[in-house]
Each structure stands twice: as structure tokens, then as C-alpha cells.
Tab-separated table of C-alpha atoms in Angstrom:
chain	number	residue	atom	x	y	z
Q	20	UNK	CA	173.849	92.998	-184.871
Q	21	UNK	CA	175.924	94.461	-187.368
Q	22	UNK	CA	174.422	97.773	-189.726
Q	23	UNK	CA	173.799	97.356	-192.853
Q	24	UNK	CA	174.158	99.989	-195.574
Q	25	UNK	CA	171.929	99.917	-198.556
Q	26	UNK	CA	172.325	102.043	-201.615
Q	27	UNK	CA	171.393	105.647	-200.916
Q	28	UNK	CA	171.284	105.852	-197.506
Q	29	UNK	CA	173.893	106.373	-194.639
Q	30	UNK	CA	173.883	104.294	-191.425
Q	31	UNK	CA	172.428	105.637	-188.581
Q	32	UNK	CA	169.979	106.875	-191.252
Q	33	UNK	CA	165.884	105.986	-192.599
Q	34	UNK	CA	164.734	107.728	-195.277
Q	35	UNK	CA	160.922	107.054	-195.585
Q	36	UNK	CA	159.542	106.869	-199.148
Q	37	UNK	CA	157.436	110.047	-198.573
Q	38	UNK	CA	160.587	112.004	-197.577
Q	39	UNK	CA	162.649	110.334	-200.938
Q	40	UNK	CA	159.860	111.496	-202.735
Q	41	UNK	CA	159.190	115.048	-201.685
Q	42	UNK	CA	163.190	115.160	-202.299
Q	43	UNK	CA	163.549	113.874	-205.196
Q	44	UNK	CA	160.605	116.205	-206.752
Q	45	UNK	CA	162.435	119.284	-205.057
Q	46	UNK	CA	165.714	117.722	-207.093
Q	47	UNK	CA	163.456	117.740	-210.610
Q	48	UNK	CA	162.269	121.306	-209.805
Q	49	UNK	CA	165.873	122.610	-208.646
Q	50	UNK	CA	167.160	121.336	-212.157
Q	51	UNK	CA	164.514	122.815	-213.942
Q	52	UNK	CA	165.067	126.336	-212.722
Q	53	UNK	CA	169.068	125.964	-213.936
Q	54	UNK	CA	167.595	124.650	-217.099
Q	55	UNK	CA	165.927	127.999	-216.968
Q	56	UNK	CA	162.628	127.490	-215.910
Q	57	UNK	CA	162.787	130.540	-213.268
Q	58	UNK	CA	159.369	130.414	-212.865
Q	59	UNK	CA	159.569	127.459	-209.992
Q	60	UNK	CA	162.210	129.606	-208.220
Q	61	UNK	CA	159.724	131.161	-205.629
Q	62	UNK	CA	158.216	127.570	-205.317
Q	63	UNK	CA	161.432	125.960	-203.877
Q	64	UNK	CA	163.796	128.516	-202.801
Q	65	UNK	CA	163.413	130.660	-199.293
Q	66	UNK	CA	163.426	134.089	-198.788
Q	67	UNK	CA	166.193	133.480	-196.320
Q	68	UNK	CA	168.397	131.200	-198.792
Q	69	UNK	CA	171.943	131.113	-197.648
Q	70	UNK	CA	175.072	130.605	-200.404
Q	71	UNK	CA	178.426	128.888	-200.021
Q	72	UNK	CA	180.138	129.190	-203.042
Q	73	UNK	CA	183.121	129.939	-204.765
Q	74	UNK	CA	182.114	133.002	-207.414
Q	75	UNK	CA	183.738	134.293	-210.278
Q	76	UNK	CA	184.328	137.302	-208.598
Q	77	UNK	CA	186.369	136.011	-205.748
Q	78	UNK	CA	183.332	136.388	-203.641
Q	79	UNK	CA	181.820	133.229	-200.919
Q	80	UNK	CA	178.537	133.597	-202.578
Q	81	UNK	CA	177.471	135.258	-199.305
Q	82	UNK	CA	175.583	137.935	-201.402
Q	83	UNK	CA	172.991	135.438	-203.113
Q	84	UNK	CA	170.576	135.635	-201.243
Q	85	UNK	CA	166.961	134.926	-201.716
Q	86	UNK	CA	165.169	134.346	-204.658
Q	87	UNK	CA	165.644	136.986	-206.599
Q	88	UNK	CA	169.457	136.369	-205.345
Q	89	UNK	CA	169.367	132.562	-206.984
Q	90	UNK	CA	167.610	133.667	-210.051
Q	91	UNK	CA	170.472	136.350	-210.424
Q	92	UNK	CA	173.287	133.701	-210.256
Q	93	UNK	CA	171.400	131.113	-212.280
Q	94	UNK	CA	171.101	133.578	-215.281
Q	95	UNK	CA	174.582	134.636	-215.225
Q	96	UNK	CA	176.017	130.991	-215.405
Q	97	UNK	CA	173.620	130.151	-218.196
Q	98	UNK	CA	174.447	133.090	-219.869
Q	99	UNK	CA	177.748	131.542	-220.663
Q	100	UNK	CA	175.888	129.363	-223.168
Q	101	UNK	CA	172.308	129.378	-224.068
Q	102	UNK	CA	171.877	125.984	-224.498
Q	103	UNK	CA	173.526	124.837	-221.373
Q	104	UNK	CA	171.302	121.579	-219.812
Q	105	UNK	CA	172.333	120.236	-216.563
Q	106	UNK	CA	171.326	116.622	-215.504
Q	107	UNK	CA	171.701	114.639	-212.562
Q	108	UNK	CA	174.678	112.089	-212.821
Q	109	UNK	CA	174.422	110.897	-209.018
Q	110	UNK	CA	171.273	111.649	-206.393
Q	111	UNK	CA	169.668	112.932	-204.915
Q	112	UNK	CA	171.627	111.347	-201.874
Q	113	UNK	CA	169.202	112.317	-198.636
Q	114	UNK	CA	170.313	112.309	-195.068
Q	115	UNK	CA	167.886	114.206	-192.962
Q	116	UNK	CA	167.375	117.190	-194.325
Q	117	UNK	CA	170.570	117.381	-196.874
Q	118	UNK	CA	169.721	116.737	-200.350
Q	119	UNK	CA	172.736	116.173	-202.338
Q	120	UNK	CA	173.400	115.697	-206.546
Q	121	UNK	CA	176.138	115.049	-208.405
Q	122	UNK	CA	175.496	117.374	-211.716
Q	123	UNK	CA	176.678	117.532	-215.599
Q	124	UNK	CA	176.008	120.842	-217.177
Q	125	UNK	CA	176.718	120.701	-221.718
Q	126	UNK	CA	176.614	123.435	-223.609
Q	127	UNK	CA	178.417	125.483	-226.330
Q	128	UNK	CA	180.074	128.633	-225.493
Q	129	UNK	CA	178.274	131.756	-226.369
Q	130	UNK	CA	180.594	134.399	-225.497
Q	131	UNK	CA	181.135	136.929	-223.074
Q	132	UNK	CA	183.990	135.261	-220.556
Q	133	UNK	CA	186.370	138.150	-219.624
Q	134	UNK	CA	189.812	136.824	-220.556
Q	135	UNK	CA	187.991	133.874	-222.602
Q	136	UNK	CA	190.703	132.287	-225.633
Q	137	UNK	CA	188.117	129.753	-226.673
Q	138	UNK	CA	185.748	130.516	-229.815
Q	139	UNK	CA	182.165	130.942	-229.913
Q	140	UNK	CA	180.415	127.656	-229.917
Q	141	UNK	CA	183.067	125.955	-228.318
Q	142	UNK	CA	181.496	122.491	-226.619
Q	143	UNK	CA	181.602	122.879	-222.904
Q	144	UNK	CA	180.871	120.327	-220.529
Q	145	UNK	CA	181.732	120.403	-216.605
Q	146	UNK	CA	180.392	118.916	-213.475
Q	147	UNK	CA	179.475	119.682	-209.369
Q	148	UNK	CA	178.136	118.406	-206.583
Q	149	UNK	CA	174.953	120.654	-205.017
Q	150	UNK	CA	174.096	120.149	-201.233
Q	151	UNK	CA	170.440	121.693	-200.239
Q	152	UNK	CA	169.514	122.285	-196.789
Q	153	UNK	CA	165.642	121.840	-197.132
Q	154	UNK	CA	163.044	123.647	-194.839
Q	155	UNK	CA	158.866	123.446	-195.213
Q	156	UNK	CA	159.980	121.977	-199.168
Q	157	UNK	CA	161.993	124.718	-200.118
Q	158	UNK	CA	165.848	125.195	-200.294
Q	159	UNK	CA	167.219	127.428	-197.285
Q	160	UNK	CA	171.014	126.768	-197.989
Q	161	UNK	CA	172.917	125.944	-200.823
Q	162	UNK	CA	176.841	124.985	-200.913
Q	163	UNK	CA	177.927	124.559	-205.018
Q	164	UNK	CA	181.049	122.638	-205.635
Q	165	UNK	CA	181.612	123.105	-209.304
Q	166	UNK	CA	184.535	122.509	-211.278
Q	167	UNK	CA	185.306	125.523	-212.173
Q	168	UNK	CA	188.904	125.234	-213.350
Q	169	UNK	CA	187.908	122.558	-215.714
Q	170	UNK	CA	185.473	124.916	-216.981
Q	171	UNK	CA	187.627	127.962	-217.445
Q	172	UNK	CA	190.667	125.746	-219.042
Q	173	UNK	CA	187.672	124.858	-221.608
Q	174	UNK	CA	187.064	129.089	-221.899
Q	175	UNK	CA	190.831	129.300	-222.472
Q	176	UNK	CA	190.630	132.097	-219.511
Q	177	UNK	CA	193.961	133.384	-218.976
Q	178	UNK	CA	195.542	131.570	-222.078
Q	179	UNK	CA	198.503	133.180	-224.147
């Protein structure tokens, strides 16, 4: 008998409707706190939250840690524009206990970019994939693959 793959789930794989569910309300919650809703962050983030990022400071996001770590990180990348809204494009995409989204985040620049050419209120609009490690419903890891150099060619950082 040959496996079959349906739509949003790998072979090998089952994801019962209770475990969809619970992820897919951890995926609503997880964009509401980068919408700014930092309220929900103690609800769905552990203590011992690990990051793998790439951060504007060169660092591996190995120093978010936490909540207070997450809510950090997701107020400095909103404060690049106050209106910024992320939505999901793609997801959530479970396989055990991955959860994985395919993101947009629009916005208009509000200033404050070291090295930033482009003018206040410049549109901005650039996109990632977020994979959560999930553990007792909250998020214990987090890996962040952003486009950032889309991003900062839109911030004219480093422009003559």
C-alpha cells in the first residue's frame, strides 16, 4: 500500500483534530502578541524559551530568553513601525510537536534604523517562516527565518 499525503500533513505523520486545534489557537495567540498584544506572552511562551535567530546585532538570538526575553525582541521589531500587522500567509504546518507559519508583516517606517536612507512612512512589507517547538501549550523554542535583507534594502540601510 502506497502513502498518501494530504494537505498539511507529512507522511509518516497523524495530526488529530484536537492537536490541529490546540495548534492552531497557539498560532492566533503567537500572532497576537507580535501584533502587540504582550499580554498573552506569559500564556504561551516558557520560562525556558530557547532562540535561533539571526539579530540585528550579529547575535544567534541565544540571549532571548524567556518571556520577558520574547517580549523584549517583539517590541524592538515593532518599534520599526507602529503599525506593523503580521498575518499568516501559510500554516500552521504541524508535525509532532513543530508548529510552523509562513508570515507577512506591513507597515510604514517610523524611524529609528541606524544607517536607515528610507523616509519616515516609507511602506514596508517583508516575510518569514516561524518554527515553534511546543511543550504543555506553550512555545519552548523558536527558530525565525525572516527576510531581513529584503527588509533593510526597503530601510535603505547602508545606501549612498
Amino acid at each position: 500500500m502506497e502513502d498518501t499525503v494530504t494537505p498539511g500533513t507529512s507522511t509518516g505523520t497523524s495530526t488529530p483534530s484536537s492537536d490541529r486545534e490546540a495548534a492552531t489557537a497557539l498560532v492566533t495567540s503567537w500572532l497576537n502578541l507580535w501584533n502587540g498584544d504582550y499580554a498573552i506572552a506569559e500564556k504561551i511562551i516558557s520560562e525556558s524559551n530557547r532562540v535561533h535567530a539571526a539579530m540585528f546585532d550579529g547575535g544567534d538570538g541565544s540571549a532571548v530568553g524567556g518571556v520577558s526575553g520574547m517580549v523584549s525582541f517583539v517590541t524592538q521589531m515593532r518599534s520599526l513601525s507602529s503599525d506593523l500587522v503580521f498575518s499568516i500567509e501559510v500554516g500552521p504546518i504541524i508535525d509532532g510537536d513543530h508548529v510552523v507559519v509562513r508570515w507577512v508583516a506591513k507597515g510604514h517606517y517610523g524611524g529609528g534604523m541606524p544607517g536607515a536612507g528610507a523616509a519616515v512612512g516609507t511602506a514596508l512589507a517583508f516575510r518569514g517562516v516561524d518554527i515553534l517547538r511546543v511543550a504543555d501549550g506553550q512555545v519552548v523554542e523558536y527558530w525565525l527565518n525572516a527576510d531581513t535583507l529584503d527588509l533593510m534594502a526597503q530601510l535603505q540601510v547602508g545606501a549612498s
